[in-house]
mmCIF file of C-alpha atoms in Angstrom:
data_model
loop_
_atom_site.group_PDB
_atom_site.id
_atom_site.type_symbol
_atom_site.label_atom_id
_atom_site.label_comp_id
_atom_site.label_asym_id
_atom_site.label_seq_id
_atom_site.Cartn_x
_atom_site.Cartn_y
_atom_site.Cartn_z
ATOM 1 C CA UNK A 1 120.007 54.061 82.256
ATOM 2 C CA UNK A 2 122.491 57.081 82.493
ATOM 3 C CA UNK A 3 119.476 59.444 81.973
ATOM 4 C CA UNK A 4 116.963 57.519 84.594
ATOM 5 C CA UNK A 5 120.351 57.893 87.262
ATOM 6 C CA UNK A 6 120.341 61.738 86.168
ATOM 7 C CA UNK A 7 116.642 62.068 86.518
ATOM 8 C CA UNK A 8 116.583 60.405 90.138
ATOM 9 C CA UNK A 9 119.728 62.758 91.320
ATOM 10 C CA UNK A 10 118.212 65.786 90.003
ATOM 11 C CA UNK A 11 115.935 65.839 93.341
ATOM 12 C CA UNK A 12 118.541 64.908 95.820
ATOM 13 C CA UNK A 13 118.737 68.320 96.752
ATOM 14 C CA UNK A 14 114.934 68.574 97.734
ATOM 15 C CA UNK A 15 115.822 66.015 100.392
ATOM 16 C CA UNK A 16 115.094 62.702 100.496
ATOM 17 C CA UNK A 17 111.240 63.052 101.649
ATOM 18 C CA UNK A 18 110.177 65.305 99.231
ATOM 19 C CA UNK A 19 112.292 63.744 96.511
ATOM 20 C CA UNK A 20 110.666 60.421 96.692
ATOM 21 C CA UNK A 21 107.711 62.200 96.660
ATOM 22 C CA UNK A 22 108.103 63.751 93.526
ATOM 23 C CA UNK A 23 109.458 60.592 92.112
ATOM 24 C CA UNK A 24 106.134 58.475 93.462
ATOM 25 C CA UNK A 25 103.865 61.408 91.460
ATOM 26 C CA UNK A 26 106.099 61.406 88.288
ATOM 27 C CA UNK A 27 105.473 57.209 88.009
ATOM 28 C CA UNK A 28 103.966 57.836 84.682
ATOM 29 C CA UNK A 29 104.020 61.308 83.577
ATOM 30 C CA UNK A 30 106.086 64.270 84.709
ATOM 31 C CA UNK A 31 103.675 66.192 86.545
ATOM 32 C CA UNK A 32 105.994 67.695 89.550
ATOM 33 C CA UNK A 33 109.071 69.395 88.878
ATOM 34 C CA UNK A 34 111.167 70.103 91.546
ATOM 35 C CA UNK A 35 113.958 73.516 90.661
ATOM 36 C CA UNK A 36 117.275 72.776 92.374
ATOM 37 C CA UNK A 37 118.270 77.406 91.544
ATOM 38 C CA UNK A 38 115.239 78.557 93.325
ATOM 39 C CA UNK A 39 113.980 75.632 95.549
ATOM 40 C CA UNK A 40 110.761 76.041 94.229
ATOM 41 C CA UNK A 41 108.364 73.271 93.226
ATOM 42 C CA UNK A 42 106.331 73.837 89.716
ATOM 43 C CA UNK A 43 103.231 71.590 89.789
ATOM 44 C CA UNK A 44 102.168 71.404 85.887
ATOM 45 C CA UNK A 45 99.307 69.539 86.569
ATOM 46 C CA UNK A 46 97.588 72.217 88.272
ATOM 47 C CA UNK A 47 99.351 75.307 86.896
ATOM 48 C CA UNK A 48 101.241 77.006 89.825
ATOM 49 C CA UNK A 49 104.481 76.791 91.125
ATOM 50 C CA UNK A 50 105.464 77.335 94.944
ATOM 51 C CA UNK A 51 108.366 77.242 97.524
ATOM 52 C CA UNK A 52 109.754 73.861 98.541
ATOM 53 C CA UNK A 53 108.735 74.406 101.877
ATOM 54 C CA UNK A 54 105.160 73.356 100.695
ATOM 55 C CA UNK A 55 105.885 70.034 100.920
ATOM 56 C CA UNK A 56 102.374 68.823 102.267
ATOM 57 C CA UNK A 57 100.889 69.834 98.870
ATOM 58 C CA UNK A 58 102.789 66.922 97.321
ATOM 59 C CA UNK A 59 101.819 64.485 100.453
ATOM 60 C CA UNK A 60 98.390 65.541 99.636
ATOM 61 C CA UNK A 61 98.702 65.177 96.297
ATOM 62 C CA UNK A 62 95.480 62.438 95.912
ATOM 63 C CA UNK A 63 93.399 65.328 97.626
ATOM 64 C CA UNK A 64 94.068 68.257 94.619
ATOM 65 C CA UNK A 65 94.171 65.774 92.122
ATOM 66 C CA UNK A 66 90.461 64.809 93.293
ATOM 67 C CA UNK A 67 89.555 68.857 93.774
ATOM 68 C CA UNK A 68 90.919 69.954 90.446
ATOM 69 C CA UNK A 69 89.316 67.207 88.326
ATOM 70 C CA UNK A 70 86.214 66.721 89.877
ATOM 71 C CA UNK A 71 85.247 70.134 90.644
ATOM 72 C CA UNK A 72 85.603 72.592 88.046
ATOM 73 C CA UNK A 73 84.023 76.085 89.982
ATOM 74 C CA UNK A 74 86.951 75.372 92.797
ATOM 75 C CA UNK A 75 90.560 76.866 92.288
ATOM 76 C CA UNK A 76 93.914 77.238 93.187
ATOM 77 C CA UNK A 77 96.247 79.979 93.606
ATOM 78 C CA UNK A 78 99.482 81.105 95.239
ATOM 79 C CA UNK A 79 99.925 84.771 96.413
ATOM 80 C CA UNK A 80 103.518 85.681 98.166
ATOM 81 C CA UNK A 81 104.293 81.892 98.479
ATOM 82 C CA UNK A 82 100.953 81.462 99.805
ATOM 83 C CA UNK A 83 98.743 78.396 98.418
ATOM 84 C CA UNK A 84 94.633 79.408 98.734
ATOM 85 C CA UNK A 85 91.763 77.484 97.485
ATOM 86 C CA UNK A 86 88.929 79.421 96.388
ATOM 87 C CA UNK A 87 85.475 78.624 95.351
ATOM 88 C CA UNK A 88 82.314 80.697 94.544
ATOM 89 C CA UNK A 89 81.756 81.764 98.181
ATOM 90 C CA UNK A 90 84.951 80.893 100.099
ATOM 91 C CA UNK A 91 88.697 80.948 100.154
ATOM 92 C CA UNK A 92 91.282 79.198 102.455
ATOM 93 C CA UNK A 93 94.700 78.881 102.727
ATOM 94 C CA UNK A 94 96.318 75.606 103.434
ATOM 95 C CA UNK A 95 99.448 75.425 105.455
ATOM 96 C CA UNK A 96 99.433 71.429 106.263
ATOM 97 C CA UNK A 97 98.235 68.432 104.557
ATOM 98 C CA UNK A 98 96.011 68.158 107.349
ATOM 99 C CA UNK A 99 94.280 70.833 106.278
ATOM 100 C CA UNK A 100 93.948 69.739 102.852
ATOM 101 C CA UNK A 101 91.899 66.672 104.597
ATOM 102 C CA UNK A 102 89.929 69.197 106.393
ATOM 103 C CA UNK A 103 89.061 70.976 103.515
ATOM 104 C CA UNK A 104 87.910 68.018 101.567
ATOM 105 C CA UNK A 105 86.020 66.851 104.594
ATOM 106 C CA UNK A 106 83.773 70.220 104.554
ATOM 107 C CA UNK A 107 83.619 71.381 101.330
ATOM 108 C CA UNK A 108 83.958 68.455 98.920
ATOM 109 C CA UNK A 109 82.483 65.379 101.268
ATOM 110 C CA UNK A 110 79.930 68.498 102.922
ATOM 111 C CA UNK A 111 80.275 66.538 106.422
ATOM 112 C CA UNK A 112 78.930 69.433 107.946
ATOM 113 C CA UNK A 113 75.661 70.006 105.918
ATOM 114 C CA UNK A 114 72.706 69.405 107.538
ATOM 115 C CA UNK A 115 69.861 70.814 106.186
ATOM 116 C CA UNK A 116 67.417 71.681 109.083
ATOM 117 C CA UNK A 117 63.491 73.276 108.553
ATOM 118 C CA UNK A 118 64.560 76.491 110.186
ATOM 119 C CA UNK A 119 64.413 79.802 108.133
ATOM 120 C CA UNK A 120 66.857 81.088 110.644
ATOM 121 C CA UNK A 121 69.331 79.441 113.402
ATOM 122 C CA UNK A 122 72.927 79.805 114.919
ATOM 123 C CA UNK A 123 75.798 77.657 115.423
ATOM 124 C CA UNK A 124 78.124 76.873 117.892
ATOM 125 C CA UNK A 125 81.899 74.960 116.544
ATOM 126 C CA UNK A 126 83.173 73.154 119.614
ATOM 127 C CA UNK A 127 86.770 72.765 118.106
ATOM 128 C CA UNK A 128 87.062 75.454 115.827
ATOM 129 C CA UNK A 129 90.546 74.791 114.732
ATOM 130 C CA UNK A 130 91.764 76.822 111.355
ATOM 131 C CA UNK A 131 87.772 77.577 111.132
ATOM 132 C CA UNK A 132 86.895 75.694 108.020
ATOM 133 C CA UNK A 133 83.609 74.079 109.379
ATOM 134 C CA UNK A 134 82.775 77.729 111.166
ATOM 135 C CA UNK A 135 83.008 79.848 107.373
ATOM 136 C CA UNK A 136 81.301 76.863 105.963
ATOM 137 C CA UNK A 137 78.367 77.269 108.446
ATOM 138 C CA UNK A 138 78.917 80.813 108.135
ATOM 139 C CA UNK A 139 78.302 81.185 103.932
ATOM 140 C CA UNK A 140 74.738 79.551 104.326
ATOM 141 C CA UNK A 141 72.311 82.504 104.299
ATOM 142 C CA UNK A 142 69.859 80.593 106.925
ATOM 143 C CA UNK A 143 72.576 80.876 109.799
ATOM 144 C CA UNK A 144 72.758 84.060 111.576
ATOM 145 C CA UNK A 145 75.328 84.138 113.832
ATOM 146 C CA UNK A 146 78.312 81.219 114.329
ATOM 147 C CA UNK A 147 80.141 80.904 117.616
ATOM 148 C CA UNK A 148 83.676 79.415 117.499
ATOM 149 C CA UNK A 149 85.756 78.131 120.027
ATOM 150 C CA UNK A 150 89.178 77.077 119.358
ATOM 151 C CA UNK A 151 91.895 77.142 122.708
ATOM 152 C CA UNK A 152 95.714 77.094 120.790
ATOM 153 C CA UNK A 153 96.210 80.510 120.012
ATOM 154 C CA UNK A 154 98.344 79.657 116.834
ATOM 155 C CA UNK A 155 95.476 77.553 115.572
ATOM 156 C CA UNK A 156 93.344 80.538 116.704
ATOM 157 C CA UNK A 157 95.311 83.088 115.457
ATOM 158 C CA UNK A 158 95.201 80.756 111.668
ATOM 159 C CA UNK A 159 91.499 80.549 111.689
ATOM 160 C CA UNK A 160 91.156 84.513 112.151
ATOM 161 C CA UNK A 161 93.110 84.726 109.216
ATOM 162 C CA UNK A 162 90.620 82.757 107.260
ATOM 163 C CA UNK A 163 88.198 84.615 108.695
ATOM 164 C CA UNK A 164 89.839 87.931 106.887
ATOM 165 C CA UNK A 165 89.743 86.139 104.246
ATOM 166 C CA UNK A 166 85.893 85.847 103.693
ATOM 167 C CA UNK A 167 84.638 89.102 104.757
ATOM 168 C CA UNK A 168 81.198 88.269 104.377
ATOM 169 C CA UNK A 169 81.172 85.513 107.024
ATOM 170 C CA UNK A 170 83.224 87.201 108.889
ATOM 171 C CA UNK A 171 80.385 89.286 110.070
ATOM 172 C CA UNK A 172 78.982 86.062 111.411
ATOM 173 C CA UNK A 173 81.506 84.772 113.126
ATOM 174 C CA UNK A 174 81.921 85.130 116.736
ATOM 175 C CA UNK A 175 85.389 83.395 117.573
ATOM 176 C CA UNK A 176 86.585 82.582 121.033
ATOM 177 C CA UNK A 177 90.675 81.313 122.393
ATOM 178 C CA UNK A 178 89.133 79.350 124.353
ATOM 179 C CA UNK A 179 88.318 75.436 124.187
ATOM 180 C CA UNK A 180 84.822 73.752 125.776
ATOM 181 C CA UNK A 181 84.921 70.856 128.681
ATOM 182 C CA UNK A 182 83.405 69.736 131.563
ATOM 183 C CA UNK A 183 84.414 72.734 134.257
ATOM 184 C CA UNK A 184 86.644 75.613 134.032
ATOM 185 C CA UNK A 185 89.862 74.462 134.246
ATOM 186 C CA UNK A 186 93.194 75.551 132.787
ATOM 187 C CA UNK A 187 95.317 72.662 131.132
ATOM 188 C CA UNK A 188 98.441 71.631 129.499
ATOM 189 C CA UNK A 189 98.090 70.196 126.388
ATOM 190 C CA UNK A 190 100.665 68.384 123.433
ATOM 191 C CA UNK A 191 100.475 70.762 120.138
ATOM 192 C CA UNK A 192 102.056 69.336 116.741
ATOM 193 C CA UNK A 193 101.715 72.535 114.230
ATOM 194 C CA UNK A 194 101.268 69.617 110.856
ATOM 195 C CA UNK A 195 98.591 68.481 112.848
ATOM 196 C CA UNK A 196 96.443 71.050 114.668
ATOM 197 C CA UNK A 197 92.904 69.061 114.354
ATOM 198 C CA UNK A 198 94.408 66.254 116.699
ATOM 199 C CA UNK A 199 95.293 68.555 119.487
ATOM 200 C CA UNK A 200 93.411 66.965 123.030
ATOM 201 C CA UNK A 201 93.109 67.468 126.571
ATOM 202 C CA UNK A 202 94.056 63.659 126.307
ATOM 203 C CA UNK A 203 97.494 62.620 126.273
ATOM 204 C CA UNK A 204 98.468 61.770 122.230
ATOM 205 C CA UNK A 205 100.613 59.299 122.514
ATOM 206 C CA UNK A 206 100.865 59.317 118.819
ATOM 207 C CA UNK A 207 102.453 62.597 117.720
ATOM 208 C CA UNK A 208 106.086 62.536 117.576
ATOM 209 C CA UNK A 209 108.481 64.103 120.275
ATOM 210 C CA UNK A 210 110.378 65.837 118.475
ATOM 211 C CA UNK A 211 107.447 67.279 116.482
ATOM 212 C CA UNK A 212 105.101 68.462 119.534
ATOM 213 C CA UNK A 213 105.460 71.224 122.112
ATOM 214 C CA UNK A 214 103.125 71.060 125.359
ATOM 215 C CA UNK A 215 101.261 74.438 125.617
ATOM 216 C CA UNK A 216 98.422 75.717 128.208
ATOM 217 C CA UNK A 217 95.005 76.273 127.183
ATOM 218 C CA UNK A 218 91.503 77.563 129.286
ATOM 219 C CA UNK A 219 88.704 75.379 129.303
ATOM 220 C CA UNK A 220 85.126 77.057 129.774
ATOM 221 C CA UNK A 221 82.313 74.792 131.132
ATOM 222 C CA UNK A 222 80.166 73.630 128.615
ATOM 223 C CA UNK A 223 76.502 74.980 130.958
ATOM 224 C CA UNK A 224 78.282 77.998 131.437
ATOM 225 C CA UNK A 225 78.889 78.639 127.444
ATOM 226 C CA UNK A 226 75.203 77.682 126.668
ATOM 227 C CA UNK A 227 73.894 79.483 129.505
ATOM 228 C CA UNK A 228 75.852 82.798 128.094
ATOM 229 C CA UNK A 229 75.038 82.561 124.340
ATOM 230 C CA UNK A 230 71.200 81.984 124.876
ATOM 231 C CA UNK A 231 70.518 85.131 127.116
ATOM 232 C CA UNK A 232 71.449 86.645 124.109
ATOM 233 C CA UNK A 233 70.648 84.946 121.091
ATOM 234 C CA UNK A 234 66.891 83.551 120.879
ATOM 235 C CA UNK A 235 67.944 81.441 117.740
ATOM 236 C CA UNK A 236 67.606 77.340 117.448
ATOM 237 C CA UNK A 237 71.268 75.876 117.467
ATOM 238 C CA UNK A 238 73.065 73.655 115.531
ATOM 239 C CA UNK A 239 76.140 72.265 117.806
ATOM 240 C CA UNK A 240 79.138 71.193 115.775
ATOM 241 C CA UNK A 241 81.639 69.115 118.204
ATOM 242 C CA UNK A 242 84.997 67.849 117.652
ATOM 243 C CA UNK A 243 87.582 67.971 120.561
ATOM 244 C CA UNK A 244 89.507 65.001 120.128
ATOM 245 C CA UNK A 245 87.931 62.604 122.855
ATOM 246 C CA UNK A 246 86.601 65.680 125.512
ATOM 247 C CA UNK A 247 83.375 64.905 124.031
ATOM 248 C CA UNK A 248 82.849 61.820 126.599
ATOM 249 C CA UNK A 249 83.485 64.251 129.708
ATOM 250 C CA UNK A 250 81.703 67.199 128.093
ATOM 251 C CA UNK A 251 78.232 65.125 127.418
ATOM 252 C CA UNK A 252 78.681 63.709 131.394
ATOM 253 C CA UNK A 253 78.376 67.342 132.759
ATOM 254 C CA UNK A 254 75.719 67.645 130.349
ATOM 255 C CA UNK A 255 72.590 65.084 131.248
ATOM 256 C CA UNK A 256 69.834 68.214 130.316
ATOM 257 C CA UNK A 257 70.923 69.599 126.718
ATOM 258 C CA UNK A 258 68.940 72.777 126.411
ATOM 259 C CA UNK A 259 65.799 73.207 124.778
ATOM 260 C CA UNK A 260 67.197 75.911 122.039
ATOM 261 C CA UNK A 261 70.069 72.816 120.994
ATOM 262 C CA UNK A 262 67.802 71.462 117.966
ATOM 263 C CA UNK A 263 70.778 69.268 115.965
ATOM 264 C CA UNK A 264 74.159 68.655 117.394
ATOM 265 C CA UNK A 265 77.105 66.809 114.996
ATOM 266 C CA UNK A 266 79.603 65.181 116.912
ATOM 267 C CA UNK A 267 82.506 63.468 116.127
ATOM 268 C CA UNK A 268 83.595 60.608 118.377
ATOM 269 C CA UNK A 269 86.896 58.967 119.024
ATOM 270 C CA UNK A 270 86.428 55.718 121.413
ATOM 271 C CA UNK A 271 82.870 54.622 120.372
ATOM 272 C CA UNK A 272 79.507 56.519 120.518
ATOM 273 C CA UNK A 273 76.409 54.305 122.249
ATOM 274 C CA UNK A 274 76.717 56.631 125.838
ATOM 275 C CA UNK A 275 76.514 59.562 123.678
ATOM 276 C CA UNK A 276 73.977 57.965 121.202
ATOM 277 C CA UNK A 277 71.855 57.142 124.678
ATOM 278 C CA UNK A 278 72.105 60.412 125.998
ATOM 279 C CA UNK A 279 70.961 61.990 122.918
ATOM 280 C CA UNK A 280 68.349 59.650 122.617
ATOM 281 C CA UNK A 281 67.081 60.595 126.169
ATOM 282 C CA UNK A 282 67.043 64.481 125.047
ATOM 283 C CA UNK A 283 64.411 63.364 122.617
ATOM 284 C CA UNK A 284 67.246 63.752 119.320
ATOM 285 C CA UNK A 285 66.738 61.224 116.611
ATOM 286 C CA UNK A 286 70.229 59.818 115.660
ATOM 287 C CA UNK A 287 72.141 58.358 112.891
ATOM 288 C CA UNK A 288 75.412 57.436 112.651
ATOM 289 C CA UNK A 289 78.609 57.528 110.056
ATOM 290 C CA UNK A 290 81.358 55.292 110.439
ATOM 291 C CA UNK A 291 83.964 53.509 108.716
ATOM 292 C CA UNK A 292 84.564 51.566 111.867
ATOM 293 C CA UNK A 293 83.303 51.218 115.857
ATOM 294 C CA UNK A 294 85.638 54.240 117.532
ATOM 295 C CA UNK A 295 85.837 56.984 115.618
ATOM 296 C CA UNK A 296 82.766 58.275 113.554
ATOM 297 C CA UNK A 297 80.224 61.146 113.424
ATOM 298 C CA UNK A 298 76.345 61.033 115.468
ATOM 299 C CA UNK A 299 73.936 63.584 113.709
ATOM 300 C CA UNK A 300 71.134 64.244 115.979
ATOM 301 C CA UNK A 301 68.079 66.002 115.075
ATOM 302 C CA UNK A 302 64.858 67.218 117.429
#
């Protein structure tokens, strides 16, 4: 009993989130341990050990359990207090347990790969964020150039550094501050740094207040963006959209999609038959993924 109270106090000092944490992982075998001298946190299971301010690695702990066991060719690493995860063609570093989903989502669940007939297209990532889906896109040899928009400059400014992180797509990559809508507008948006993927020109009513800080972004009208990348690039596009909800008021400005568009992948977030419709009227053929009615992803093809 003495021992179990010991055991439990040890992580006091971690604080009480990332204590329980710890305590919640170590249910039936030690596989965190938390050092009260260094504030450092060793994970054993996966070999590395990292400062306590990397506490999203332990809320994501389900995620690297899945990645480390299930798929042997990807790694991790920590470099100056860093924590990277590194395959055969790509590495990223992961900074919130968001981005630990993220990852999963495009490299491990491959939401993002659609295989189309072309020898040779483009891309355009409407919602860019830390540019996991735009270096994904960017490491297949049949896409030439990728086109990135993301409008937070510290999400921007996170996704560059990616970017120098795979020099190869780098070279592909063609990123923009700037997000996609309707018109060109300048607004003010919520921004919650642990959660840069839920960032919207719609009011969040869901982050916490003490967590968010409201920050201006530019908007460039969706026709104007297409119009400006095909002068210049004869290529068939793939269009990769997620922007949190805009997508309703981007596909209303947007009753023509141009002829060069030949797949779009769109995430929804309040339901998808008008944009299913309007798709269908631009001659795509669509199918849908969903775990429920609102929010989901439409893969069109033409």
């Amino acid at each position: 009993m003495l021992n179990k109270f010991l055991y439990k106090l040890k992580y006091k000092a971690a604080g009480s989130a990332t204590s329980k944490k710890i305590l919640q992982i170590n249910r039936t075998q030690k596989k965190v341990i938390y050092n009260n001298r260094n504030n450092t946190i060793e994970f054993r299971e996966f070999g590395f050990i990292i400062k306590d301010n990397y506490h999203h690695l332990l809320e994501g702990y389900w995620f690297l359990q899945n990645i480390f066991h299930n798929y042997s060719y990807i790694k991790f690493y920590v470099e100056n207090d860093v924590f990277f995860i590194v395959d055969e063609k790509v590495r990223i570093r992961i900074l919130t347990k968001e981005e630990l989903y993220i990852y999963h989502e495009v490299f491990i669940n491959k939401s993002y790969d659609l295989n189309l007939v072309y020898d040779s297209y483009s891309v355009i990532d409407i919602g860019m964020n830390v540019g996991m889906a735009s270096i994904f896109f960017a490491s297949k040899d049949e896409v030439n150039h990728v086109y990135g928009f993301e409008p937070v400059l510290q999400t921007f400014e996170d996704a560059f550094y990616n970017f120098n992180l795979n020099k190869e797509c780098e070279n592909k990559v063609r990123p923009a501050n700037y997000g996609i809508g309707a018109r060109n507008e300048t607004v003010d948006i919520q921004f919650d740094e642990q959660n840069k993927g839920r960032t919207s020109v719609i009011k969040n009513t869901g982050f916490n207040p003490k967590k968010f800080r409201t920050e201006s972004i530019k908007l460039w009208s969706i026709n104007e963006v297409f119009e400006s990348i095909f002068a210049n690039d004869k290529e068939p596009f793939l269009v990769k959209m997620d922007c949190e909800g805009s997508e309703y008021d981007i596909f209303a400005s947007l009753p023509q999609i141009p002829v060069q568009v030949k797949a779009m992948i769109i995430e929804y977030h309040n339901g998808y038959k008008v944009i299913k419709e309007q798709l269908t009227n631009n001659k795509f053929n669509t199918f849908v993924i969903s775990d429920n009615d609102k929010v989901g992803l439409i893969y069109a093809i033409r």
